[in-house]
XYZ file of C-alpha atoms in Angstrom:
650
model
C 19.576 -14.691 -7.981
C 16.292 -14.181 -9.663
C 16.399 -12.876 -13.582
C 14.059 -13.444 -16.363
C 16.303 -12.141 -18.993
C 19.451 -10.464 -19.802
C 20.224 -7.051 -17.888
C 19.953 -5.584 -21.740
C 19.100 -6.535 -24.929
C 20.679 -5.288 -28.292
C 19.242 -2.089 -29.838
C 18.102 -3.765 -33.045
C 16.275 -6.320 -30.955
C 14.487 -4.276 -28.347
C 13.273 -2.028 -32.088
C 12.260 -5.482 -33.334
C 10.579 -6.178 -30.494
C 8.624 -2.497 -30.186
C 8.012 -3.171 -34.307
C 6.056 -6.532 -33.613
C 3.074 -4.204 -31.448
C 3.694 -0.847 -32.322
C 3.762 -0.723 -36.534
C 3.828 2.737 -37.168
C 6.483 3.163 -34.483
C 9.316 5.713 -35.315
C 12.644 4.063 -35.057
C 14.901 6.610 -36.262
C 13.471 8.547 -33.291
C 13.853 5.807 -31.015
C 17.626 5.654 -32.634
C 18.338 9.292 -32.055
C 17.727 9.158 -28.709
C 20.014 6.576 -28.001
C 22.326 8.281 -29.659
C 21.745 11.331 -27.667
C 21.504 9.602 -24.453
C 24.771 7.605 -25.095
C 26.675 10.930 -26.013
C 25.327 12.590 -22.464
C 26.389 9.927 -20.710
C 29.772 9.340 -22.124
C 32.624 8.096 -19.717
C 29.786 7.131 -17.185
C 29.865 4.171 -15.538
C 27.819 1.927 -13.501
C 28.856 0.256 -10.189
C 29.245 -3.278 -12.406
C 32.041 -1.034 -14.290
C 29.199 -1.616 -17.554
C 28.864 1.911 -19.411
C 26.100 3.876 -17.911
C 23.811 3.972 -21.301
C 23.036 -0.054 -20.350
C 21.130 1.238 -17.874
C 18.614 3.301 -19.676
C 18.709 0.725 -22.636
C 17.554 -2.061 -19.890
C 14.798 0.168 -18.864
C 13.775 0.393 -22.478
C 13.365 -3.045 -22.550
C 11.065 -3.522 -19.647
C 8.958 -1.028 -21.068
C 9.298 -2.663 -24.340
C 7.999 -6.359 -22.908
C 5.441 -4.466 -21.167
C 4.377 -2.833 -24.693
C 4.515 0.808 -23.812
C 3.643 3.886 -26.093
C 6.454 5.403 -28.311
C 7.079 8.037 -25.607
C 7.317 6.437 -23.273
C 9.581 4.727 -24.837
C 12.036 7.180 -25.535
C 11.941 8.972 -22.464
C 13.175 5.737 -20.682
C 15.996 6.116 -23.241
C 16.522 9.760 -21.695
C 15.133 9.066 -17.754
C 18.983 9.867 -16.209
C 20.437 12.352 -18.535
C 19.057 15.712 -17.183
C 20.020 14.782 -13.435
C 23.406 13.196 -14.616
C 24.734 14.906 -17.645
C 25.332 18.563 -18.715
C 21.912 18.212 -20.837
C 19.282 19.726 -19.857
C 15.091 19.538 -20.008
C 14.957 22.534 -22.334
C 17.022 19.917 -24.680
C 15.463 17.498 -24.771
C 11.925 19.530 -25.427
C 13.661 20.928 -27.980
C 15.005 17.784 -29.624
C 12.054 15.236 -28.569
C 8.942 17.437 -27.818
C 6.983 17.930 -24.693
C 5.706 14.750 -24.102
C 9.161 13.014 -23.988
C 9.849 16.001 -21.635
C 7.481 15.900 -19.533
C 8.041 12.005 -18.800
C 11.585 12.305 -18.499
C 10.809 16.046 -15.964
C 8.535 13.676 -13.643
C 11.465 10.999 -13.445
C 14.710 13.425 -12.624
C 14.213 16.590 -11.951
C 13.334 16.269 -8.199
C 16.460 14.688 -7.053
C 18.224 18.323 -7.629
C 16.313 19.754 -4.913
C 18.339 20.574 -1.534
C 16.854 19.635 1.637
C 18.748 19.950 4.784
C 17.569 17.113 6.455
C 19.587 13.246 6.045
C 19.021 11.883 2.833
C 16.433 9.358 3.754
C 13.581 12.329 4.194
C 15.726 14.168 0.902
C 14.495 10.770 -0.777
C 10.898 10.577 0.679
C 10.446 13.912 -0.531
C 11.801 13.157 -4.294
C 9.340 10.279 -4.141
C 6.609 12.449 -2.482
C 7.040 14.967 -5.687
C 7.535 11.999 -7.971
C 3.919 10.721 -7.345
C 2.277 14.292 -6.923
C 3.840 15.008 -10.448
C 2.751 11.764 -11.695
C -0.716 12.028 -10.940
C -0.682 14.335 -14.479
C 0.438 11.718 -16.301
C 0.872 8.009 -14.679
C 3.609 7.053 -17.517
C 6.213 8.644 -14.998
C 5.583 5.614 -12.393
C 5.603 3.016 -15.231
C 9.380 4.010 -16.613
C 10.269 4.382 -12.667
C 8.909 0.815 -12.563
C 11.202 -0.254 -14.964
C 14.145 1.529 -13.633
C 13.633 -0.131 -10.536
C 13.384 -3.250 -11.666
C 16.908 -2.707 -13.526
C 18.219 -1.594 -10.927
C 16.783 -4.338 -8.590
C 18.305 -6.894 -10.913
C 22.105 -5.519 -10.597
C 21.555 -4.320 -7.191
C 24.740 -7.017 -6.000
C 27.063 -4.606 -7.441
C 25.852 -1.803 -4.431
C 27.161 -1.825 -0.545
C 24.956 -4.197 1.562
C 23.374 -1.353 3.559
C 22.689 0.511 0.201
C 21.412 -2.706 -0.827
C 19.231 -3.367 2.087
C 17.489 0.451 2.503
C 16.184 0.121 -1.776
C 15.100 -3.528 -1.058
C 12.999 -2.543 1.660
C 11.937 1.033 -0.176
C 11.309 -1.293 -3.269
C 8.822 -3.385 -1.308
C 6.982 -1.325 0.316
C 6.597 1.480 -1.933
C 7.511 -0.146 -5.940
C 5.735 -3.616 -5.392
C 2.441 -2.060 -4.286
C 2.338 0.794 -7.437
C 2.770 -2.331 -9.493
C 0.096 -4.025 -8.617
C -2.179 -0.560 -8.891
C -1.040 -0.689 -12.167
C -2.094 -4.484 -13.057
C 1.609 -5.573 -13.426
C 1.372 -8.485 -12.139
C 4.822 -10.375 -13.814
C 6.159 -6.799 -12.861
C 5.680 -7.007 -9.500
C 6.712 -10.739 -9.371
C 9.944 -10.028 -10.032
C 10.557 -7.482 -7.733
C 9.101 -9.207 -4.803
C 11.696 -12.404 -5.852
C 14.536 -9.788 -6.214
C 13.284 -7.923 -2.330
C 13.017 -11.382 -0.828
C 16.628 -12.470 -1.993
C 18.164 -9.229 -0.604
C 15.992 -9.162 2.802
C 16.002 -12.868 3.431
C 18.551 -14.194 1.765
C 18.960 -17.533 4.117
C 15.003 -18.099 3.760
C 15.898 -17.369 -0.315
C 18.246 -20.177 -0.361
C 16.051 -22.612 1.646
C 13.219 -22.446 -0.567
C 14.899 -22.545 -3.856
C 16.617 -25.926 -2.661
C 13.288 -27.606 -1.635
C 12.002 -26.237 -5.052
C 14.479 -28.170 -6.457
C 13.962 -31.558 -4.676
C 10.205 -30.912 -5.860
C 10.623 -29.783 -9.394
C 10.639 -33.049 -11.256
C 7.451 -33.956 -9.765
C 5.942 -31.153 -10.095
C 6.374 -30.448 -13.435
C 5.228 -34.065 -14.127
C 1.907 -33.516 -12.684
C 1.706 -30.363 -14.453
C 1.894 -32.204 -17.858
C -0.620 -34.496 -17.233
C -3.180 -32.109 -15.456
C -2.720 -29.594 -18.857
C -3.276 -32.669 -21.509
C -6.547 -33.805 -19.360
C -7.604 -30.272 -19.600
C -6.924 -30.365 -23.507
C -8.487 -33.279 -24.225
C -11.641 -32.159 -22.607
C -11.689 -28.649 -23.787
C -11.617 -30.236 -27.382
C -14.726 -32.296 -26.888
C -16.501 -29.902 -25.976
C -15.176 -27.454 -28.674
C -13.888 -24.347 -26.704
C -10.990 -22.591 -28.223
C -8.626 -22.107 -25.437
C -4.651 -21.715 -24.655
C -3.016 -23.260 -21.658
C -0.082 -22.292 -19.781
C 1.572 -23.788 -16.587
C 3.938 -22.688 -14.185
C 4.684 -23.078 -10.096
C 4.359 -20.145 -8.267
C 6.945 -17.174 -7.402
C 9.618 -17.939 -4.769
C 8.106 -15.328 -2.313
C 4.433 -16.463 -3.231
C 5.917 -19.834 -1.976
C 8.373 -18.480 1.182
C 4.975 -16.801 2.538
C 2.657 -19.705 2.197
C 5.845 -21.832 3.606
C 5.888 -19.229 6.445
C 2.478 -19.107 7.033
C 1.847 -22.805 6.786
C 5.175 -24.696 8.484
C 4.532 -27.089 6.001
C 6.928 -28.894 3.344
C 7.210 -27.736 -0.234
C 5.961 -30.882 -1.418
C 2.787 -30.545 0.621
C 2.218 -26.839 -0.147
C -1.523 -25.721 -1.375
C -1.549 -23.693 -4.969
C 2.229 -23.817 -5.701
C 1.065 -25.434 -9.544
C -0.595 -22.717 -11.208
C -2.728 -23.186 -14.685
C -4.063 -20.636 -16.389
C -6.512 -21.029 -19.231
C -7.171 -17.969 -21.682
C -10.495 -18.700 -23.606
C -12.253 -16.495 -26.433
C -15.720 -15.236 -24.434
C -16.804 -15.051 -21.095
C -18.858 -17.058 -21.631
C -16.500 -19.691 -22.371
C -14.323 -19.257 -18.928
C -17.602 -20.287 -16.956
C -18.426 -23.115 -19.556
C -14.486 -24.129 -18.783
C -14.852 -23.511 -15.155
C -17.535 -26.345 -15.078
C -15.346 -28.681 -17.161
C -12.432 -28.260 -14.570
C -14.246 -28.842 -11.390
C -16.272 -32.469 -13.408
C -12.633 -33.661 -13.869
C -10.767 -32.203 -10.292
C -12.506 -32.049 -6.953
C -13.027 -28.127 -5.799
C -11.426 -26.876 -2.665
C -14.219 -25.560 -0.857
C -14.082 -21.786 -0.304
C -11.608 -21.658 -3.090
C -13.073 -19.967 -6.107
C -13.300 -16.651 -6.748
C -15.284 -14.769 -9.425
C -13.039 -11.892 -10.688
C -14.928 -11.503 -13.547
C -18.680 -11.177 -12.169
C -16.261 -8.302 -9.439
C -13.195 -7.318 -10.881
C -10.293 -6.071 -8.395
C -9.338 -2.480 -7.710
C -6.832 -2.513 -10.172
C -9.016 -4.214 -13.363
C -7.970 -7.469 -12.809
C -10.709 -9.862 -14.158
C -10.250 -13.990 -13.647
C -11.948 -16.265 -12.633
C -9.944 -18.088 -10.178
C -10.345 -22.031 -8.119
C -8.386 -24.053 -6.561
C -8.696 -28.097 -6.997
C -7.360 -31.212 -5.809
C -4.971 -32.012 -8.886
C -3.152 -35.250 -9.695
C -2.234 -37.510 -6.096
C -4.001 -34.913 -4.386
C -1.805 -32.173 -5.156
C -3.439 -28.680 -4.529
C -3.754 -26.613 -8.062
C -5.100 -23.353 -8.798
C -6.657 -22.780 -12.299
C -6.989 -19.301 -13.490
C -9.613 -18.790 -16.493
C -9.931 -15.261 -18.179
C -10.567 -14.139 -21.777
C -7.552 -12.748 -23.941
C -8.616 -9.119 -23.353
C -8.739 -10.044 -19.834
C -5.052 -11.176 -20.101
C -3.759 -8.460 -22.118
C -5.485 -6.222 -19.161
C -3.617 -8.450 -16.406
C -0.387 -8.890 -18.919
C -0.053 -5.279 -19.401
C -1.690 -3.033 -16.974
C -2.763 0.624 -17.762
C -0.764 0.227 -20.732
C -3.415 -2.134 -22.095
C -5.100 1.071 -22.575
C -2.536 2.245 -25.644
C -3.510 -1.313 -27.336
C -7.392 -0.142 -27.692
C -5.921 3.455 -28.498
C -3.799 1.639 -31.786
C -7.507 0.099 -32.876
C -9.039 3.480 -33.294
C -10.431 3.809 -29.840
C -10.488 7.062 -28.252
C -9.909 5.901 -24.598
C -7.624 8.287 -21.903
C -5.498 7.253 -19.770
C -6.831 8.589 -16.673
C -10.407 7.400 -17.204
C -9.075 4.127 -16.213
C -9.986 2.642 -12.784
C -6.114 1.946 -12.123
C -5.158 5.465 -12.349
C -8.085 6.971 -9.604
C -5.044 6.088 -7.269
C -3.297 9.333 -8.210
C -6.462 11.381 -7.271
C -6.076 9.744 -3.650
C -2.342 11.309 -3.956
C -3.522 14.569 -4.695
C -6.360 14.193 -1.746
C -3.377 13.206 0.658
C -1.254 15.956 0.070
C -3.802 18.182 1.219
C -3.871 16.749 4.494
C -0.465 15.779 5.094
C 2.279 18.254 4.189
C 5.132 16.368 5.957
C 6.560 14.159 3.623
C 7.677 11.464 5.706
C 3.939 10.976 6.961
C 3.054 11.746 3.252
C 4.623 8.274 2.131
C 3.322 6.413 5.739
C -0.941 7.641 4.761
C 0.315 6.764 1.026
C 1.600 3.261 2.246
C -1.929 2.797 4.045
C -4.609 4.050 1.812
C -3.609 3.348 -0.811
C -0.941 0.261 -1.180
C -2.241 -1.997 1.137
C -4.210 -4.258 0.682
C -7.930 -3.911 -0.320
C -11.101 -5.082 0.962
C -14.480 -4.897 -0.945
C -17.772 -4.018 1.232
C -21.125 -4.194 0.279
C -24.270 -1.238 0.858
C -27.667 -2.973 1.313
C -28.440 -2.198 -2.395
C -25.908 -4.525 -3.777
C -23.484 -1.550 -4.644
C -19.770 -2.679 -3.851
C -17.345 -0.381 -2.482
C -13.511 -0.465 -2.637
C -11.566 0.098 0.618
C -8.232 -0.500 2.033
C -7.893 -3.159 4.513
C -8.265 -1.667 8.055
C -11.159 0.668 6.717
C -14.213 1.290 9.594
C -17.681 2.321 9.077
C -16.546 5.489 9.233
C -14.361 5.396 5.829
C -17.426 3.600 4.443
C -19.601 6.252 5.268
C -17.271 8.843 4.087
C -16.611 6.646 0.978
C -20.664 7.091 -0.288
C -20.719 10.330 0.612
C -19.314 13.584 2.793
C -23.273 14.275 4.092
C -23.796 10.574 4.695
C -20.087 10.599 7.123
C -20.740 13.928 8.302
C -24.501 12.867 9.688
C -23.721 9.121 10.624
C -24.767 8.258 14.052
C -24.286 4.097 13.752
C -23.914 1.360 11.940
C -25.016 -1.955 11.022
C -22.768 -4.806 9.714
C -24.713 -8.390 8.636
C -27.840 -7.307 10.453
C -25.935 -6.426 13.736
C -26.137 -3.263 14.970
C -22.072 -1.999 15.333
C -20.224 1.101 16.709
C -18.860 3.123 13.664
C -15.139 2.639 14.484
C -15.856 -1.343 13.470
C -13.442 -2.623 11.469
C -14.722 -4.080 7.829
C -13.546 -7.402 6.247
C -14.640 -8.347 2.755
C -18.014 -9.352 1.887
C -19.424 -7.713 4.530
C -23.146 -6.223 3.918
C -22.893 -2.543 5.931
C -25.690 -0.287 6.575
C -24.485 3.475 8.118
C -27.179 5.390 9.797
C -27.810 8.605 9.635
C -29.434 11.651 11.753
C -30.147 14.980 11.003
C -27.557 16.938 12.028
C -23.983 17.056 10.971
C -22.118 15.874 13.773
C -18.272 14.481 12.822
C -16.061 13.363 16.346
C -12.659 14.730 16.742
C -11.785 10.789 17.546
C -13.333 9.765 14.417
C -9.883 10.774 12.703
C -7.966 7.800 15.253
C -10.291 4.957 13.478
C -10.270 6.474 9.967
C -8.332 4.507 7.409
C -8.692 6.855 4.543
C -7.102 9.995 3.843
C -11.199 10.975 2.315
C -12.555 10.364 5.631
C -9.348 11.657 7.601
C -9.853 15.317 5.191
C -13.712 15.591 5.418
C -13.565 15.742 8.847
C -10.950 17.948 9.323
C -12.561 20.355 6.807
C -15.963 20.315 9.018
C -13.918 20.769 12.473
C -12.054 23.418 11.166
C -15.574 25.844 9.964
C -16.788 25.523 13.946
C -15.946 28.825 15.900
C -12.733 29.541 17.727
C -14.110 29.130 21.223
C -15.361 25.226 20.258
C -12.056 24.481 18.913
C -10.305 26.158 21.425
C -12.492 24.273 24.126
C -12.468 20.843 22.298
C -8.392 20.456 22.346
C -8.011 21.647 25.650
C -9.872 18.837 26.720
C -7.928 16.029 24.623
C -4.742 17.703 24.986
C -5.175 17.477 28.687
C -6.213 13.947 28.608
C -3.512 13.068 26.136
C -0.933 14.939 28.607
C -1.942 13.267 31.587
C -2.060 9.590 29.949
C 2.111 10.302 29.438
C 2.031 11.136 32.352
C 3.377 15.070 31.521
C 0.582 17.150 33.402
C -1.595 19.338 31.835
C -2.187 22.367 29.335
C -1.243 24.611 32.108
C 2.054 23.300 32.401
C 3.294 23.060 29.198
C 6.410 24.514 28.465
C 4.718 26.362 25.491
C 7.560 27.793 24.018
C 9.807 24.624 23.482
C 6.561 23.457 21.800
C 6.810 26.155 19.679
C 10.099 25.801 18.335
C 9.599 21.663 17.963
C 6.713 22.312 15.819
C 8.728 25.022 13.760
C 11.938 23.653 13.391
C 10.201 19.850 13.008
C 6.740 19.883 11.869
C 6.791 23.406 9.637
C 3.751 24.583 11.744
C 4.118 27.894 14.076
C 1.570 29.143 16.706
C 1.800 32.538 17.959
C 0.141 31.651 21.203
C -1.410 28.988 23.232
C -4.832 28.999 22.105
C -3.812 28.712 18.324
C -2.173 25.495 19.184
C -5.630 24.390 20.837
C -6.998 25.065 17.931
C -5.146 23.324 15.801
C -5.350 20.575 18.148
C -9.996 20.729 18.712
C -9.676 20.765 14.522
C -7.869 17.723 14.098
C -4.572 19.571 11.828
C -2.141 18.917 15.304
C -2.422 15.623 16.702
C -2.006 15.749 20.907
C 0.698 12.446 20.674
C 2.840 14.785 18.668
C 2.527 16.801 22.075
C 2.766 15.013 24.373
C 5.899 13.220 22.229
C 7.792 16.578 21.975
C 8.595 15.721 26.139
C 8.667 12.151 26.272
C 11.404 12.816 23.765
C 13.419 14.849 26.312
C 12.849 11.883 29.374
C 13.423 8.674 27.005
C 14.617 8.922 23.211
C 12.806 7.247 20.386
C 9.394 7.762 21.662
C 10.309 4.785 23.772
C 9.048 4.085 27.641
C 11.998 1.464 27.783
C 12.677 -1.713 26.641
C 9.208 -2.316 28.382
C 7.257 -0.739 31.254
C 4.780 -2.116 33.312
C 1.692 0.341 32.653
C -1.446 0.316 34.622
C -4.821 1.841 33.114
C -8.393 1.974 35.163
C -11.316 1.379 33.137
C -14.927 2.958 34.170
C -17.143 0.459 32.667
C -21.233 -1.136 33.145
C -21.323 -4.578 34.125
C -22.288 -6.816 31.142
C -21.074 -10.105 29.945
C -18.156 -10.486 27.827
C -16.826 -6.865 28.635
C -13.694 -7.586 30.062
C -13.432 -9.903 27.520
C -13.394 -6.920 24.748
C -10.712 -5.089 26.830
C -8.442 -7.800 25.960
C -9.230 -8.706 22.583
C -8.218 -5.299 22.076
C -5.344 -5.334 24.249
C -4.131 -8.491 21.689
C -4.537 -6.637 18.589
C -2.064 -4.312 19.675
C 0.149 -7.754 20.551
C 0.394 -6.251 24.592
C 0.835 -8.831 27.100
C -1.684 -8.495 30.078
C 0.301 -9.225 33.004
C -1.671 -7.833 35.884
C -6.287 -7.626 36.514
C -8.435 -6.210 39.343
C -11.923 -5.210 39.411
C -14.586 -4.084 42.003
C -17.978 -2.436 41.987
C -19.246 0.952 43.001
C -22.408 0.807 44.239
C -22.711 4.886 44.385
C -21.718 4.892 41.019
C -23.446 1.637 39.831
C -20.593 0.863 37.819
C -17.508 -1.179 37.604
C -13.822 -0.178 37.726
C -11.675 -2.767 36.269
C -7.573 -2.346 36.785
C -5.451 -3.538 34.042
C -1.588 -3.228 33.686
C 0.163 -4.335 29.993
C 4.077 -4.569 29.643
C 4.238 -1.766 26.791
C 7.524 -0.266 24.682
C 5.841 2.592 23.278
C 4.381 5.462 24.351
C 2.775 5.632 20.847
C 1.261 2.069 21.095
C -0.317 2.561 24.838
C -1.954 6.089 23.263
C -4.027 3.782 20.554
C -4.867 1.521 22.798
C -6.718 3.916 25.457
C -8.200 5.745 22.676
C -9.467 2.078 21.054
C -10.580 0.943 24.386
C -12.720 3.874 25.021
C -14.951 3.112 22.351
C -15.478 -0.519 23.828
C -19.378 -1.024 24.312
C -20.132 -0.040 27.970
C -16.971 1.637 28.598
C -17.379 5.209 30.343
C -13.993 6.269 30.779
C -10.318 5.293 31.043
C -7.688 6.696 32.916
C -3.943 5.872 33.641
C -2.926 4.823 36.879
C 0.613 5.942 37.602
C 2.518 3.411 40.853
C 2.428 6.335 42.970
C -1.489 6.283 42.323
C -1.492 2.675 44.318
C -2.249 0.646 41.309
């Protein structure tokens, strides 16, 4: 099982440790409130049968490698005692100042709260509160970090399905906040510890050919460092070298994505190379690629365009010793202590005499995206599913025609570039154009790419805009400009969608909705109430009711789960011009949604002068087939689509 060091260290050690970065650090301080801590928590145990105060004393010591602020600090001391222990908040204020309070506040109180749904949602909404509260002070997520990660390394000791549900919550949710933060040795760890809980067969497997490799690889490693040396010496830059092989699930995803041998993997030797200017990285950079070959397409300048996070590297991969694939990583030693230590690199210019905040830096703009999302979603389980997509996946970086780069998650359209310059430039876009090509605005972006949006004169945001929006900025903006447009539009504009909605599930229409069992759904289920029929139309023409959550409320009733079945034959008619490579399109987009085309027909209307082109997919979700009409409308060409039930003749 993966462990970088004991689950604890002694107190005297983890104060030596804090001592050797923090000078002026208060110890007796530190001392008290282990002593306070271990009083609270006295006859606790943990599910090893270890007395409870290891616990908070192991989260310490994260912190403590990670070189956190005093504070912080002692609050990790303190993290469990209010939720677990007859002490309370007002205590602790009392005893350790607000601060300490305030940390420890964003950590435990939230888990008191009742809800009276199962205790999955009672623990989205903790975490939903968790990160609201944090966004006043992102210290809260770093000691929940670290009490994760202690908890991640003595997770054996839970039941298997416990053990399963916080793997799985750890790497969706704890691995990406990590790597907001810049922790990158953080979130290391915690992806080894998620991958030897979730796949613990594929765990085994790949520490065993890591094994058979090891020798040789750490042979190779020796040389390739002392050539670097050597050279780096003659040409008289000051640098230190370090070498390692990569993470086990670095190495299980490029084995998975590769079916290739361990031995023959790309990048599993990693150098890095901390130098004293930047200067000196690209000076270095040249001296690595004279004595290895570069992989084409394999370097990256990190510096020149730093990540999302901060990160700054410059990064290339070479053909090392026999041929075996190396990356070299090159930054300067404030770009490592940035990369080493995260936002917390911040409290290291703050001990020079710096007067630098915490949020002013670029890692913590994250927590303004949670406050943006909250607005929009109020239900916490689709709270954590927009925070899981805007903000943890990955990113992509875009480029306006002025050279300016913009950060976006992957996924993002025009449309959340647009949105992403400005509110008036999404509100008044009208196209787009990506490389040079002109492009609808529902195109998906991919890094590097050069976009230009277009603009009219009038503000004129689509209700279907918000099905190809990534971003909760783009999803809120135009939701706020649907919602100023007069009753009757609104009104209007959802019976239209709802009806279409209704009749691709095949329910019926407005008409025949059973309005008051939508009523209590969206009460008892959703926390929204409409007095009559027309307010839910409104909600629906302004974008704040989605019609799938609708039309869902009856497909509920006829199959559970959202499901169709295990998988229905569906049929769809598409009203379409006749140009090349349209049907083509159609199924591109059918495969993005991995549906298997099982069924085509097409024929031309000559009254019409257009095309109607019969598909039918094998589908399991009423959900999926929803995206896919609404994705397939906004094919080039395409005029309409409509389902065609069997009794329609299909």
């Amino acid at each position: 099982m993966p462990q970088k060091k004991s689950d604890g260290l002694e107190l005297k050690e983890i104060i030596k440790e804090i001592t050797s970065y923090l000078p002026k650090f208060d110890s007796e301080k530190f001392k008290k409130a282990f002593g306070f801590a271990k009083s609270a928590h006295k006859g606790q145990k943990r599910k090893d049968d270890s007395p409870y105060i290891v616990h908070p004393v192991a989260t310490a010591s994260v912190l403590a490698d990670l070189h956190a602020d005093e504070d912080t600090l002692i609050a990790a001391l303190l993290h469990d005692v209010p939720e677990d222990t007859k002490k309370t908040i007002e205590d602790i204020e009392k005893t350790f100042g607000k601060q300490v309070s305030f940390l420890v506040d964003g950590i435990t109180k939230l888990s008191k709260v009742y809800y009276r749904h199962d205790m999955a949602e009672r623990q989205v909404e903790s975490l939903k509160k968790l990160l609201i509260h944090s966004a006043k002070d992102p210290r809260v997520i770093l000691i929940k970090l670290a009490d994760r990660l202690h908890n991640m390394r003595t997770l054996k000791h839970v039941r298997p399905d416990k053990q399963m549900r916080i793997a799985k919550e750890t790497k969706e949710i704890y691995v990406p906040m990590a790597n907001l933060f810049g922790l990158k040795e953080l979130s290391n760890e915690l992806q080894d510890l998620c991958f030897y809980h979730l796949y613990p067969e594929e765990y085994r497997k790949v520490v065993q050919k890591i094994d058979k490799s090891n020798l040789k690889l750490k042979s190779l490693l020796g040389k390739t460092l002392e050539l670097i040396k050597k050279e780096l010496k003659k040409e008289k830059i000051t640098a230190d070298l370090t070498g390692r092989t990569r993470s086990l699930h670095t190495i299980f995803k490029k084995l998975k994505a590769s079916s290739k041998d361990v031995s023959k993997l790309e990048d599993v030797i990693l150098i890095r190379i901390i130098t004293n200017k930047p200067a000196n990285c690209y000076r270095t950079l040249g001296i690595a690629h004279t004595l290895f070959k570069p992989k084409t397409g394999m370097f990256k300048d990190y510096i020149a365009m730093p990540k999302s996070n901060g990160y700054q590297s410059l990064h290339t991969t070479v053909f090392g010793f026999n041929g075996v694939s190396t990356e070299i990583q090159i930054r300067t030693q404030r770009m490592h202590e940035e990369a080493e230590y995260g936002i917390l690199s911040r409290y290291f210019a703050m001990r020079k005499g710096k007067t630098m905040k915490l949020d002013k830096d670029s890692r913590a703009k994250w927590v303004d995206k949670i406050l943006e999302i909250q607005k929009v979603e109020h239900d916490s389980i689709e709270f954590i599913e927009d925070l899981k997509q805007d903000i943890f996946e990955d990113r992509i970086f875009v480029f306006t025609p002025k050279g300016d780069s913009i950060d976006l998650p992957r996924g993002a359209t025009c449309i959340d570039l647009a949105y992403a310059i400005h509110s008036d430039i999404g509100h008044c876009a009208n196209g787009a154009e990506v490389n040079g090509t002109v492009v609808p605005l529902t195109t998906t972006l991919k890094t590097g790419d050069i976009v230009k949006i277009k603009t009219g004169s009038e503000k004129s945001p689509h209700l279907y805009w918000l099905d190809f929006a990534k971003t909760n900025v783009a999803k809120q903006r135009i939701r706020e400009f649907l919602s100023k447009e007069s009753g009757a539009k609104k009104i209007h504009r959802g019976r239209n969608i709802l009806n279409k909605e209704l009749e691709s599930a095949g329910i019926g229409f407005v008409e025949d909705l059973n309005f008051k069992k939508v009523q209590q759904v969206m009460r008892n289920e959703h926390d929204k109430f409409f007095e009559t029929k027309n307010d839910l139309l409104v909600a629906v023409g302004e974008g704040s009711v989605k019609p799938i959550t609708i039309a869902n409320i009856f497909l509920k009733e006829k199959t559970p789960a959202k499901k169709l079945a295990k998988s229905v034959r569906v049929g769809i008619q598409v009203l379409c011009e006749d140009r090349v490579g349209l049907l083509r399109d159609l199924t591109n987009v059918a495969a993005r949604f991995s549906l298997n085309l099982c069924g085509v027909k097409a024929f031309y209307s000559r009254y019409m002068r257009l095309h109607f082109v019969r598909l039918q997919f094998d589908v399991d979700s009423y959900d999926k087939l929803s995206q896919l009409l609404k994705h397939m409308e906004r094919v080039e060409g395409v005029h309409g689509i409509v389902r065609v039930f069997p009794w329609r003749h299909f």
